[in-house]
Short mmCIF file of N, CA and C and ligand atoms in Angstrom, two decimals:
data_model
loop_
_atom_site.label_atom_id
_atom_site.label_comp_id
_atom_site.label_asym_id
_atom_site.label_seq_id
_atom_site.Cartn_x
_atom_site.Cartn_y
_atom_site.Cartn_z
N UNK P 1 -53.74 -4.12 -0.85
CA UNK P 1 -55.05 -4.59 -1.32
C UNK P 1 -55.41 -3.87 -2.62
N UNK P 2 -55.93 -4.65 -3.56
CA UNK P 2 -56.35 -4.05 -4.82
C UNK P 2 -57.63 -3.24 -4.61
N UNK P 3 -57.66 -2.04 -5.17
CA UNK P 3 -58.86 -1.20 -5.12
C UNK P 3 -59.37 -1.04 -6.55
N UNK P 4 -60.66 -1.34 -6.73
CA UNK P 4 -61.30 -1.17 -8.04
C UNK P 4 -61.94 0.21 -8.07
N UNK P 5 -61.65 0.96 -9.13
CA UNK P 5 -62.13 2.35 -9.20
C UNK P 5 -63.15 2.48 -10.33
N UNK P 6 -64.32 2.99 -10.00
CA UNK P 6 -65.39 3.12 -10.99
C UNK P 6 -65.90 4.56 -11.06
N UNK P 7 -66.05 5.05 -12.27
CA UNK P 7 -66.49 6.43 -12.53
C UNK P 7 -67.80 6.43 -13.30
N UNK P 8 -68.84 7.07 -12.75
CA UNK P 8 -70.12 7.24 -13.44
C UNK P 8 -70.09 8.58 -14.19
N UNK P 9 -70.54 8.56 -15.45
CA UNK P 9 -70.47 9.80 -16.24
C UNK P 9 -71.79 10.06 -16.97
N UNK P 10 -72.31 11.30 -16.83
CA UNK P 10 -73.44 11.75 -17.64
C UNK P 10 -73.07 13.10 -18.25
N UNK P 11 -74.05 13.90 -18.61
CA UNK P 11 -73.75 15.18 -19.26
C UNK P 11 -73.40 16.26 -18.23
N UNK P 12 -74.32 16.51 -17.31
CA UNK P 12 -74.14 17.63 -16.37
C UNK P 12 -73.52 17.26 -15.03
N UNK P 13 -73.50 15.95 -14.70
CA UNK P 13 -73.08 15.46 -13.37
C UNK P 13 -73.92 16.08 -12.25
N UNK P 14 -75.20 16.34 -12.56
CA UNK P 14 -76.08 16.80 -11.49
C UNK P 14 -77.35 15.95 -11.36
N UNK P 15 -77.61 15.04 -12.31
CA UNK P 15 -78.81 14.18 -12.18
C UNK P 15 -78.44 12.70 -12.19
N UNK P 16 -78.15 12.15 -13.37
CA UNK P 16 -78.01 10.69 -13.49
C UNK P 16 -76.75 10.14 -12.84
N UNK P 17 -75.59 10.74 -13.16
CA UNK P 17 -74.36 10.13 -12.62
C UNK P 17 -74.18 10.32 -11.11
N UNK P 18 -74.60 11.47 -10.53
CA UNK P 18 -74.50 11.51 -9.06
C UNK P 18 -75.46 10.54 -8.39
N UNK P 19 -76.60 10.24 -9.06
CA UNK P 19 -77.50 9.23 -8.49
C UNK P 19 -76.83 7.85 -8.58
N UNK P 20 -76.29 7.52 -9.76
CA UNK P 20 -75.58 6.24 -9.90
C UNK P 20 -74.47 6.11 -8.87
N UNK P 21 -73.70 7.17 -8.72
CA UNK P 21 -72.60 7.25 -7.75
C UNK P 21 -73.13 6.99 -6.33
N UNK P 22 -74.17 7.73 -5.94
CA UNK P 22 -74.69 7.65 -4.57
C UNK P 22 -75.31 6.29 -4.27
N UNK P 23 -76.10 5.79 -5.21
CA UNK P 23 -76.78 4.50 -4.98
C UNK P 23 -75.76 3.37 -4.97
N UNK P 24 -74.81 3.43 -5.93
CA UNK P 24 -73.83 2.34 -5.98
C UNK P 24 -72.94 2.36 -4.74
N UNK P 25 -72.51 3.56 -4.31
CA UNK P 25 -71.68 3.66 -3.11
C UNK P 25 -72.44 3.12 -1.89
N UNK P 26 -73.75 3.33 -1.86
CA UNK P 26 -74.60 2.81 -0.79
C UNK P 26 -74.56 1.28 -0.78
N UNK P 27 -74.69 0.67 -1.97
CA UNK P 27 -74.62 -0.79 -2.09
C UNK P 27 -73.24 -1.30 -1.66
N UNK P 28 -72.20 -0.59 -2.08
CA UNK P 28 -70.83 -0.99 -1.74
C UNK P 28 -70.65 -0.97 -0.22
N UNK P 29 -71.15 0.09 0.41
CA UNK P 29 -71.01 0.21 1.87
C UNK P 29 -71.80 -0.88 2.58
N UNK P 30 -73.01 -1.18 2.08
CA UNK P 30 -73.82 -2.22 2.70
C UNK P 30 -73.14 -3.58 2.60
N UNK P 31 -72.37 -3.77 1.52
CA UNK P 31 -71.64 -5.04 1.33
C UNK P 31 -70.31 -5.02 2.07
N UNK P 32 -69.97 -3.90 2.73
CA UNK P 32 -68.71 -3.80 3.47
C UNK P 32 -67.49 -3.72 2.57
N UNK P 33 -67.68 -3.26 1.32
CA UNK P 33 -66.58 -3.26 0.35
C UNK P 33 -66.01 -1.87 0.09
N UNK P 34 -66.30 -0.93 1.00
CA UNK P 34 -65.90 0.46 0.75
C UNK P 34 -64.38 0.65 0.68
N UNK P 35 -63.59 -0.29 1.25
CA UNK P 35 -62.14 -0.16 1.13
C UNK P 35 -61.62 -0.76 -0.17
N UNK P 36 -62.48 -1.48 -0.86
CA UNK P 36 -62.03 -2.17 -2.08
C UNK P 36 -62.60 -1.58 -3.37
N UNK P 37 -63.70 -0.83 -3.23
CA UNK P 37 -64.31 -0.23 -4.42
C UNK P 37 -64.45 1.27 -4.19
N UNK P 38 -63.79 2.04 -5.05
CA UNK P 38 -63.83 3.51 -4.97
C UNK P 38 -64.79 4.01 -6.05
N UNK P 39 -65.71 4.90 -5.67
CA UNK P 39 -66.76 5.34 -6.58
C UNK P 39 -66.69 6.86 -6.76
N UNK P 40 -66.81 7.32 -8.01
CA UNK P 40 -66.83 8.75 -8.30
C UNK P 40 -67.84 9.01 -9.42
N UNK P 41 -68.08 10.28 -9.72
CA UNK P 41 -68.92 10.62 -10.87
C UNK P 41 -68.46 11.96 -11.44
N UNK P 42 -68.81 12.16 -12.72
CA UNK P 42 -68.43 13.40 -13.40
C UNK P 42 -69.34 13.57 -14.61
N UNK P 43 -69.18 14.74 -15.26
CA UNK P 43 -69.99 15.03 -16.45
C UNK P 43 -69.10 15.38 -17.63
N UNK P 44 -69.63 15.18 -18.83
CA UNK P 44 -68.86 15.56 -20.01
C UNK P 44 -68.94 17.06 -20.26
N UNK P 45 -69.95 17.73 -19.69
CA UNK P 45 -70.09 19.19 -19.82
C UNK P 45 -69.68 19.88 -18.53
N UNK P 46 -69.30 21.16 -18.64
CA UNK P 46 -68.76 21.88 -17.48
C UNK P 46 -69.73 22.90 -16.89
N UNK P 47 -70.97 22.99 -17.43
CA UNK P 47 -71.89 24.07 -17.02
C UNK P 47 -72.16 24.09 -15.52
N UNK P 48 -72.18 22.92 -14.90
CA UNK P 48 -72.64 22.86 -13.50
C UNK P 48 -71.52 22.55 -12.52
N UNK P 49 -70.28 22.65 -12.97
CA UNK P 49 -69.14 22.30 -12.11
C UNK P 49 -69.22 23.06 -10.79
N UNK P 50 -69.05 22.33 -9.71
CA UNK P 50 -69.07 22.93 -8.37
C UNK P 50 -70.44 22.92 -7.72
N UNK P 51 -71.49 22.61 -8.50
CA UNK P 51 -72.86 22.63 -7.94
C UNK P 51 -73.20 21.28 -7.30
N UNK P 52 -74.11 21.36 -6.31
CA UNK P 52 -74.73 20.17 -5.75
C UNK P 52 -75.61 19.53 -6.82
N UNK P 53 -75.95 18.27 -6.65
CA UNK P 53 -76.87 17.60 -7.57
C UNK P 53 -78.21 18.33 -7.59
N UNK P 54 -78.92 18.20 -8.70
CA UNK P 54 -80.24 18.79 -8.90
C UNK P 54 -81.16 18.44 -7.72
N UNK P 55 -81.89 19.45 -7.22
CA UNK P 55 -82.73 19.25 -6.03
C UNK P 55 -83.78 18.17 -6.27
N UNK P 56 -84.28 18.04 -7.52
CA UNK P 56 -85.30 17.01 -7.81
C UNK P 56 -84.70 15.61 -7.67
N UNK P 57 -83.46 15.46 -8.13
CA UNK P 57 -82.79 14.15 -8.04
C UNK P 57 -82.46 13.82 -6.59
N UNK P 58 -81.99 14.84 -5.86
CA UNK P 58 -81.65 14.61 -4.44
C UNK P 58 -82.88 14.23 -3.65
N UNK P 59 -84.02 14.87 -4.02
CA UNK P 59 -85.25 14.61 -3.29
C UNK P 59 -85.73 13.17 -3.51
N UNK P 60 -85.68 12.71 -4.76
CA UNK P 60 -86.08 11.32 -5.05
C UNK P 60 -85.15 10.35 -4.31
N UNK P 61 -83.85 10.62 -4.37
CA UNK P 61 -82.89 9.72 -3.71
C UNK P 61 -83.14 9.70 -2.20
N UNK P 62 -83.34 10.87 -1.61
CA UNK P 62 -83.56 10.95 -0.16
C UNK P 62 -84.83 10.22 0.24
N UNK P 63 -85.87 10.30 -0.63
CA UNK P 63 -87.14 9.63 -0.31
C UNK P 63 -86.96 8.11 -0.30
N UNK P 64 -85.91 7.62 -0.96
CA UNK P 64 -85.61 6.19 -0.94
C UNK P 64 -84.48 5.86 0.04
N UNK P 65 -84.08 6.85 0.84
CA UNK P 65 -83.11 6.59 1.90
C UNK P 65 -81.65 6.71 1.49
N UNK P 66 -81.40 7.36 0.34
CA UNK P 66 -80.00 7.52 -0.12
C UNK P 66 -79.67 9.01 -0.25
N UNK P 67 -78.95 9.57 0.73
CA UNK P 67 -78.57 10.97 0.60
C UNK P 67 -77.49 11.14 -0.47
N UNK P 68 -77.57 12.23 -1.24
CA UNK P 68 -76.54 12.51 -2.24
C UNK P 68 -75.83 13.79 -1.85
N UNK P 69 -74.52 13.71 -1.68
CA UNK P 69 -73.72 14.88 -1.34
C UNK P 69 -72.52 14.89 -2.28
N UNK P 70 -72.67 15.62 -3.38
CA UNK P 70 -71.63 15.58 -4.42
C UNK P 70 -71.59 16.94 -5.10
N UNK P 71 -70.40 17.38 -5.45
CA UNK P 71 -70.24 18.60 -6.24
C UNK P 71 -69.84 18.21 -7.65
N UNK P 72 -70.54 18.77 -8.63
CA UNK P 72 -70.29 18.38 -10.03
C UNK P 72 -68.86 18.68 -10.44
N UNK P 73 -68.31 17.77 -11.23
CA UNK P 73 -66.98 17.96 -11.80
C UNK P 73 -67.00 17.44 -13.24
N UNK P 74 -66.03 17.90 -14.02
CA UNK P 74 -65.99 17.52 -15.43
C UNK P 74 -65.09 16.29 -15.60
N UNK P 75 -65.57 15.36 -16.43
CA UNK P 75 -64.75 14.20 -16.78
C UNK P 75 -63.48 14.68 -17.49
N UNK P 76 -62.34 14.08 -17.15
CA UNK P 76 -61.06 14.49 -17.74
C UNK P 76 -60.41 13.31 -18.45
N UNK P 77 -59.64 13.63 -19.46
CA UNK P 77 -58.89 12.62 -20.21
C UNK P 77 -58.05 11.75 -19.26
N UNK P 78 -57.48 12.37 -18.23
CA UNK P 78 -56.63 11.64 -17.28
C UNK P 78 -57.41 10.59 -16.48
N UNK P 79 -58.75 10.70 -16.46
CA UNK P 79 -59.56 9.70 -15.74
C UNK P 79 -59.43 8.32 -16.39
N UNK P 80 -59.07 8.28 -17.66
CA UNK P 80 -58.86 6.98 -18.31
C UNK P 80 -57.76 6.17 -17.61
N UNK P 81 -56.75 6.87 -17.09
CA UNK P 81 -55.65 6.18 -16.39
C UNK P 81 -56.07 5.87 -14.94
N UNK P 82 -56.91 6.73 -14.37
CA UNK P 82 -57.22 6.66 -12.94
C UNK P 82 -58.27 5.62 -12.59
N UNK P 83 -59.12 5.25 -13.56
CA UNK P 83 -60.27 4.39 -13.27
C UNK P 83 -60.19 3.07 -14.02
N UNK P 84 -60.76 2.02 -13.39
CA UNK P 84 -60.81 0.70 -14.02
C UNK P 84 -62.03 0.57 -14.92
N UNK P 85 -63.12 1.24 -14.53
CA UNK P 85 -64.37 1.13 -15.27
C UNK P 85 -65.01 2.51 -15.34
N UNK P 86 -65.37 2.92 -16.57
CA UNK P 86 -65.98 4.23 -16.80
C UNK P 86 -67.36 3.97 -17.39
N UNK P 87 -68.40 4.36 -16.65
CA UNK P 87 -69.77 3.99 -17.03
C UNK P 87 -70.51 5.19 -17.60
N UNK P 88 -70.89 5.09 -18.88
CA UNK P 88 -71.65 6.15 -19.53
C UNK P 88 -73.14 5.93 -19.29
N UNK P 89 -73.86 6.99 -18.96
CA UNK P 89 -75.29 6.86 -18.72
C UNK P 89 -76.08 6.82 -20.03
N UNK P 90 -75.57 7.45 -21.10
CA UNK P 90 -76.25 7.30 -22.40
C UNK P 90 -75.20 7.25 -23.52
N UNK P 91 -75.68 6.99 -24.74
CA UNK P 91 -74.73 6.73 -25.82
C UNK P 91 -74.01 7.99 -26.28
N UNK P 92 -74.65 9.17 -26.12
CA UNK P 92 -73.92 10.42 -26.42
C UNK P 92 -72.81 10.65 -25.40
N UNK P 93 -73.09 10.36 -24.12
CA UNK P 93 -72.04 10.45 -23.10
C UNK P 93 -70.88 9.54 -23.48
N UNK P 94 -71.22 8.33 -23.96
CA UNK P 94 -70.19 7.36 -24.33
C UNK P 94 -69.30 7.91 -25.45
N UNK P 95 -69.93 8.50 -26.47
CA UNK P 95 -69.15 9.09 -27.56
C UNK P 95 -68.25 10.22 -27.05
N UNK P 96 -68.82 11.08 -26.20
CA UNK P 96 -68.05 12.22 -25.68
C UNK P 96 -66.87 11.75 -24.81
N UNK P 97 -67.10 10.70 -24.02
CA UNK P 97 -66.01 10.15 -23.19
C UNK P 97 -64.91 9.61 -24.10
N UNK P 98 -65.33 8.83 -25.11
CA UNK P 98 -64.34 8.20 -26.00
C UNK P 98 -63.55 9.23 -26.80
N UNK P 99 -64.17 10.38 -27.05
CA UNK P 99 -63.44 11.42 -27.80
C UNK P 99 -62.26 11.96 -26.98
N UNK P 100 -62.25 11.68 -25.67
CA UNK P 100 -61.16 12.14 -24.79
C UNK P 100 -60.16 11.02 -24.48
N UNK P 101 -60.37 9.86 -25.09
CA UNK P 101 -59.53 8.69 -24.75
C UNK P 101 -58.10 8.91 -25.25
N UNK P 102 -57.11 8.88 -24.33
CA UNK P 102 -55.73 9.21 -24.74
C UNK P 102 -55.03 8.09 -25.51
N UNK P 103 -55.52 6.85 -25.39
CA UNK P 103 -54.86 5.74 -26.10
C UNK P 103 -55.89 4.64 -26.37
N UNK P 104 -55.89 4.07 -27.59
CA UNK P 104 -56.91 3.07 -27.93
C UNK P 104 -56.98 1.90 -26.95
N UNK P 105 -55.87 1.58 -26.31
CA UNK P 105 -55.86 0.43 -25.39
C UNK P 105 -56.74 0.69 -24.16
N UNK P 106 -57.08 1.95 -23.91
CA UNK P 106 -57.88 2.29 -22.72
C UNK P 106 -59.38 2.36 -23.01
N UNK P 107 -59.74 2.30 -24.29
CA UNK P 107 -61.15 2.51 -24.68
C UNK P 107 -62.08 1.44 -24.10
N UNK P 108 -61.55 0.22 -23.88
CA UNK P 108 -62.39 -0.87 -23.38
C UNK P 108 -62.84 -0.65 -21.94
N UNK P 109 -62.25 0.34 -21.27
CA UNK P 109 -62.71 0.66 -19.91
C UNK P 109 -64.09 1.29 -19.91
N UNK P 110 -64.53 1.82 -21.06
CA UNK P 110 -65.81 2.52 -21.14
C UNK P 110 -66.92 1.52 -21.45
N UNK P 111 -67.93 1.49 -20.57
CA UNK P 111 -69.10 0.65 -20.81
C UNK P 111 -70.36 1.48 -20.55
N UNK P 112 -71.44 1.02 -21.12
CA UNK P 112 -72.73 1.65 -20.81
C UNK P 112 -73.20 1.13 -19.44
N UNK P 113 -73.66 2.04 -18.58
CA UNK P 113 -74.17 1.62 -17.27
C UNK P 113 -75.23 0.53 -17.43
N UNK P 114 -76.12 0.72 -18.42
CA UNK P 114 -77.23 -0.24 -18.56
C UNK P 114 -76.82 -1.56 -19.21
N UNK P 115 -75.55 -1.72 -19.53
CA UNK P 115 -75.07 -3.07 -19.90
C UNK P 115 -75.26 -4.02 -18.71
N UNK P 116 -75.40 -3.44 -17.50
CA UNK P 116 -75.56 -4.27 -16.29
C UNK P 116 -77.02 -4.29 -15.82
N UNK P 117 -77.92 -3.71 -16.60
CA UNK P 117 -79.34 -3.66 -16.24
C UNK P 117 -79.99 -5.01 -16.55
N UNK P 118 -80.59 -5.67 -15.53
CA UNK P 118 -81.23 -6.97 -15.78
C UNK P 118 -82.38 -6.86 -16.79
N UNK P 119 -82.90 -5.65 -17.01
CA UNK P 119 -83.99 -5.48 -17.99
C UNK P 119 -83.46 -5.08 -19.37
N UNK P 120 -82.15 -5.14 -19.54
CA UNK P 120 -81.61 -4.95 -20.88
C UNK P 120 -80.90 -3.64 -21.06
N UNK P 121 -80.07 -3.55 -22.12
CA UNK P 121 -79.22 -2.39 -22.33
C UNK P 121 -79.99 -1.20 -22.91
N UNK P 122 -79.33 -0.04 -22.93
CA UNK P 122 -79.94 1.17 -23.49
C UNK P 122 -79.43 2.39 -22.75
N UNK P 123 -80.07 3.52 -23.02
CA UNK P 123 -79.71 4.77 -22.36
C UNK P 123 -80.46 4.93 -21.04
N UNK P 124 -79.84 5.63 -20.09
CA UNK P 124 -80.60 6.17 -18.96
C UNK P 124 -81.12 7.53 -19.44
N UNK P 125 -82.45 7.68 -19.63
CA UNK P 125 -82.96 8.92 -20.22
C UNK P 125 -82.65 10.14 -19.36
N UNK P 126 -82.27 11.23 -20.04
CA UNK P 126 -81.95 12.47 -19.35
C UNK P 126 -83.24 13.08 -18.79
N UNK P 127 -83.35 13.23 -17.45
CA UNK P 127 -84.60 13.72 -16.85
C UNK P 127 -84.69 15.24 -16.75
N UNK P 128 -83.63 15.95 -17.13
CA UNK P 128 -83.45 17.37 -16.82
C UNK P 128 -84.61 18.24 -17.27
N UNK P 129 -85.11 18.04 -18.51
CA UNK P 129 -86.15 18.93 -19.04
C UNK P 129 -87.56 18.46 -18.76
N UNK P 130 -87.70 17.24 -18.21
CA UNK P 130 -89.04 16.66 -18.06
C UNK P 130 -89.62 16.82 -16.67
N UNK P 131 -90.68 16.08 -16.40
CA UNK P 131 -91.39 16.15 -15.12
C UNK P 131 -90.82 15.17 -14.11
N UNK P 132 -91.49 15.08 -12.93
CA UNK P 132 -90.98 14.26 -11.84
C UNK P 132 -90.90 12.77 -12.18
N UNK P 133 -91.77 12.31 -13.13
CA UNK P 133 -91.75 10.87 -13.45
C UNK P 133 -90.41 10.46 -14.06
N UNK P 134 -89.75 11.40 -14.74
CA UNK P 134 -88.44 11.09 -15.33
C UNK P 134 -87.40 10.79 -14.26
N UNK P 135 -87.47 11.51 -13.15
CA UNK P 135 -86.52 11.30 -12.06
C UNK P 135 -86.79 9.96 -11.37
N UNK P 136 -88.07 9.61 -11.23
CA UNK P 136 -88.42 8.31 -10.64
C UNK P 136 -87.96 7.18 -11.55
N UNK P 137 -88.08 7.40 -12.88
CA UNK P 137 -87.63 6.37 -13.82
C UNK P 137 -86.12 6.16 -13.70
N UNK P 138 -85.38 7.26 -13.59
CA UNK P 138 -83.92 7.15 -13.41
C UNK P 138 -83.62 6.38 -12.12
N UNK P 139 -84.37 6.69 -11.05
CA UNK P 139 -84.18 5.96 -9.79
C UNK P 139 -84.36 4.46 -10.02
N UNK P 140 -85.48 4.07 -10.68
CA UNK P 140 -85.79 2.64 -10.88
C UNK P 140 -84.66 1.94 -11.64
N UNK P 141 -84.19 2.58 -12.72
CA UNK P 141 -83.13 1.97 -13.53
C UNK P 141 -81.87 1.80 -12.69
N UNK P 142 -81.49 2.88 -12.00
CA UNK P 142 -80.24 2.86 -11.23
C UNK P 142 -80.32 1.83 -10.09
N UNK P 143 -81.44 1.81 -9.39
CA UNK P 143 -81.58 0.92 -8.24
C UNK P 143 -81.50 -0.55 -8.67
N UNK P 144 -82.21 -0.89 -9.77
CA UNK P 144 -82.21 -2.32 -10.15
C UNK P 144 -80.87 -2.74 -10.78
N UNK P 145 -80.12 -1.78 -11.31
CA UNK P 145 -78.86 -2.10 -11.98
C UNK P 145 -77.69 -2.17 -11.00
N UNK P 146 -77.78 -1.41 -9.90
CA UNK P 146 -76.63 -1.28 -8.99
C UNK P 146 -76.17 -2.62 -8.43
N UNK P 147 -77.13 -3.50 -8.04
CA UNK P 147 -76.72 -4.77 -7.43
C UNK P 147 -76.03 -5.68 -8.45
N UNK P 148 -76.48 -5.61 -9.70
CA UNK P 148 -75.85 -6.42 -10.76
C UNK P 148 -74.44 -5.92 -11.06
N UNK P 149 -74.29 -4.59 -11.03
CA UNK P 149 -72.97 -4.00 -11.22
C UNK P 149 -72.03 -4.44 -10.09
N UNK P 150 -72.55 -4.45 -8.86
CA UNK P 150 -71.72 -4.84 -7.72
C UNK P 150 -71.28 -6.30 -7.86
N UNK P 151 -72.19 -7.15 -8.33
CA UNK P 151 -71.83 -8.56 -8.56
C UNK P 151 -70.67 -8.65 -9.56
N UNK P 152 -70.78 -7.89 -10.64
CA UNK P 152 -69.75 -7.91 -11.69
C UNK P 152 -68.40 -7.46 -11.13
N UNK P 153 -68.39 -6.35 -10.39
CA UNK P 153 -67.13 -5.82 -9.88
C UNK P 153 -66.55 -6.73 -8.81
N UNK P 154 -67.40 -7.34 -7.98
CA UNK P 154 -66.92 -8.28 -6.96
C UNK P 154 -66.20 -9.44 -7.63
N UNK P 155 -66.75 -9.91 -8.77
CA UNK P 155 -66.09 -11.00 -9.50
C UNK P 155 -64.75 -10.55 -10.06
N UNK P 156 -64.71 -9.32 -10.57
CA UNK P 156 -63.44 -8.78 -11.10
C UNK P 156 -62.39 -8.73 -10.00
N UNK P 157 -62.81 -8.35 -8.78
CA UNK P 157 -61.87 -8.23 -7.68
C UNK P 157 -61.32 -9.59 -7.26
N UNK P 158 -62.12 -10.63 -7.49
CA UNK P 158 -61.68 -11.98 -7.09
C UNK P 158 -60.83 -12.64 -8.17
N UNK P 159 -60.83 -12.07 -9.39
CA UNK P 159 -60.14 -12.77 -10.49
C UNK P 159 -58.65 -12.42 -10.52
P1 4NP F 1 -77.47 14.93 -16.22
O1 4NP F 1 -78.67 15.90 -16.60
O2 4NP F 1 -76.59 14.78 -17.45
O3 4NP F 1 -78.14 13.64 -15.85
O4 4NP F 1 -76.73 15.58 -15.05
C1 4NP F 1 -78.48 17.16 -17.19
C2 4NP F 1 -78.19 18.24 -16.39
C3 4NP F 1 -78.03 19.49 -16.95
C4 4NP F 1 -78.14 19.64 -18.34
C5 4NP F 1 -78.41 18.55 -19.12
C6 4NP F 1 -78.56 17.29 -18.55
N1 4NP F 1 -77.98 20.93 -18.90
O5 4NP F 1 -78.18 21.06 -20.13
O6 4NP F 1 -77.63 21.89 -18.21
#
């Protein structure tokens, strides 16, 4: 059976990408597709490697019924070979990911997460330095985008 592999990437892998990872994996499981879609997340920076996701992000996710249990890891050049789709949470993440691309033919695997947002493309704003409303905003973006992303990947799996 073909398995589609998707990697969410932000800067620290403790706020935006573990939320994308957790919420999307939740949608995948609800659709019964956990054997066909493999979900991971990582960061372009190494400062938080090994840490659990930020407590503020985990708390927002848990309040919406999605537990997050992930240890931060750094995005690696070899992930270009390992994953079918690499989703950048913002445009700086996208540039940093592409700077690690081992071959131009693999660059098309990188897309912006919000390319799948029904409310339009753009960055998922980094909530790290701001107040609680930033974390809720990240939740809203991720939640409304996850189902559209699942539709896209389901179509890819059928093609
Ligand atoms: P994330 O948020 O990229 O969504 O995980 C950040 C987490 C930590 C830092 C920056 C952004 N930091 O500078 O340590």
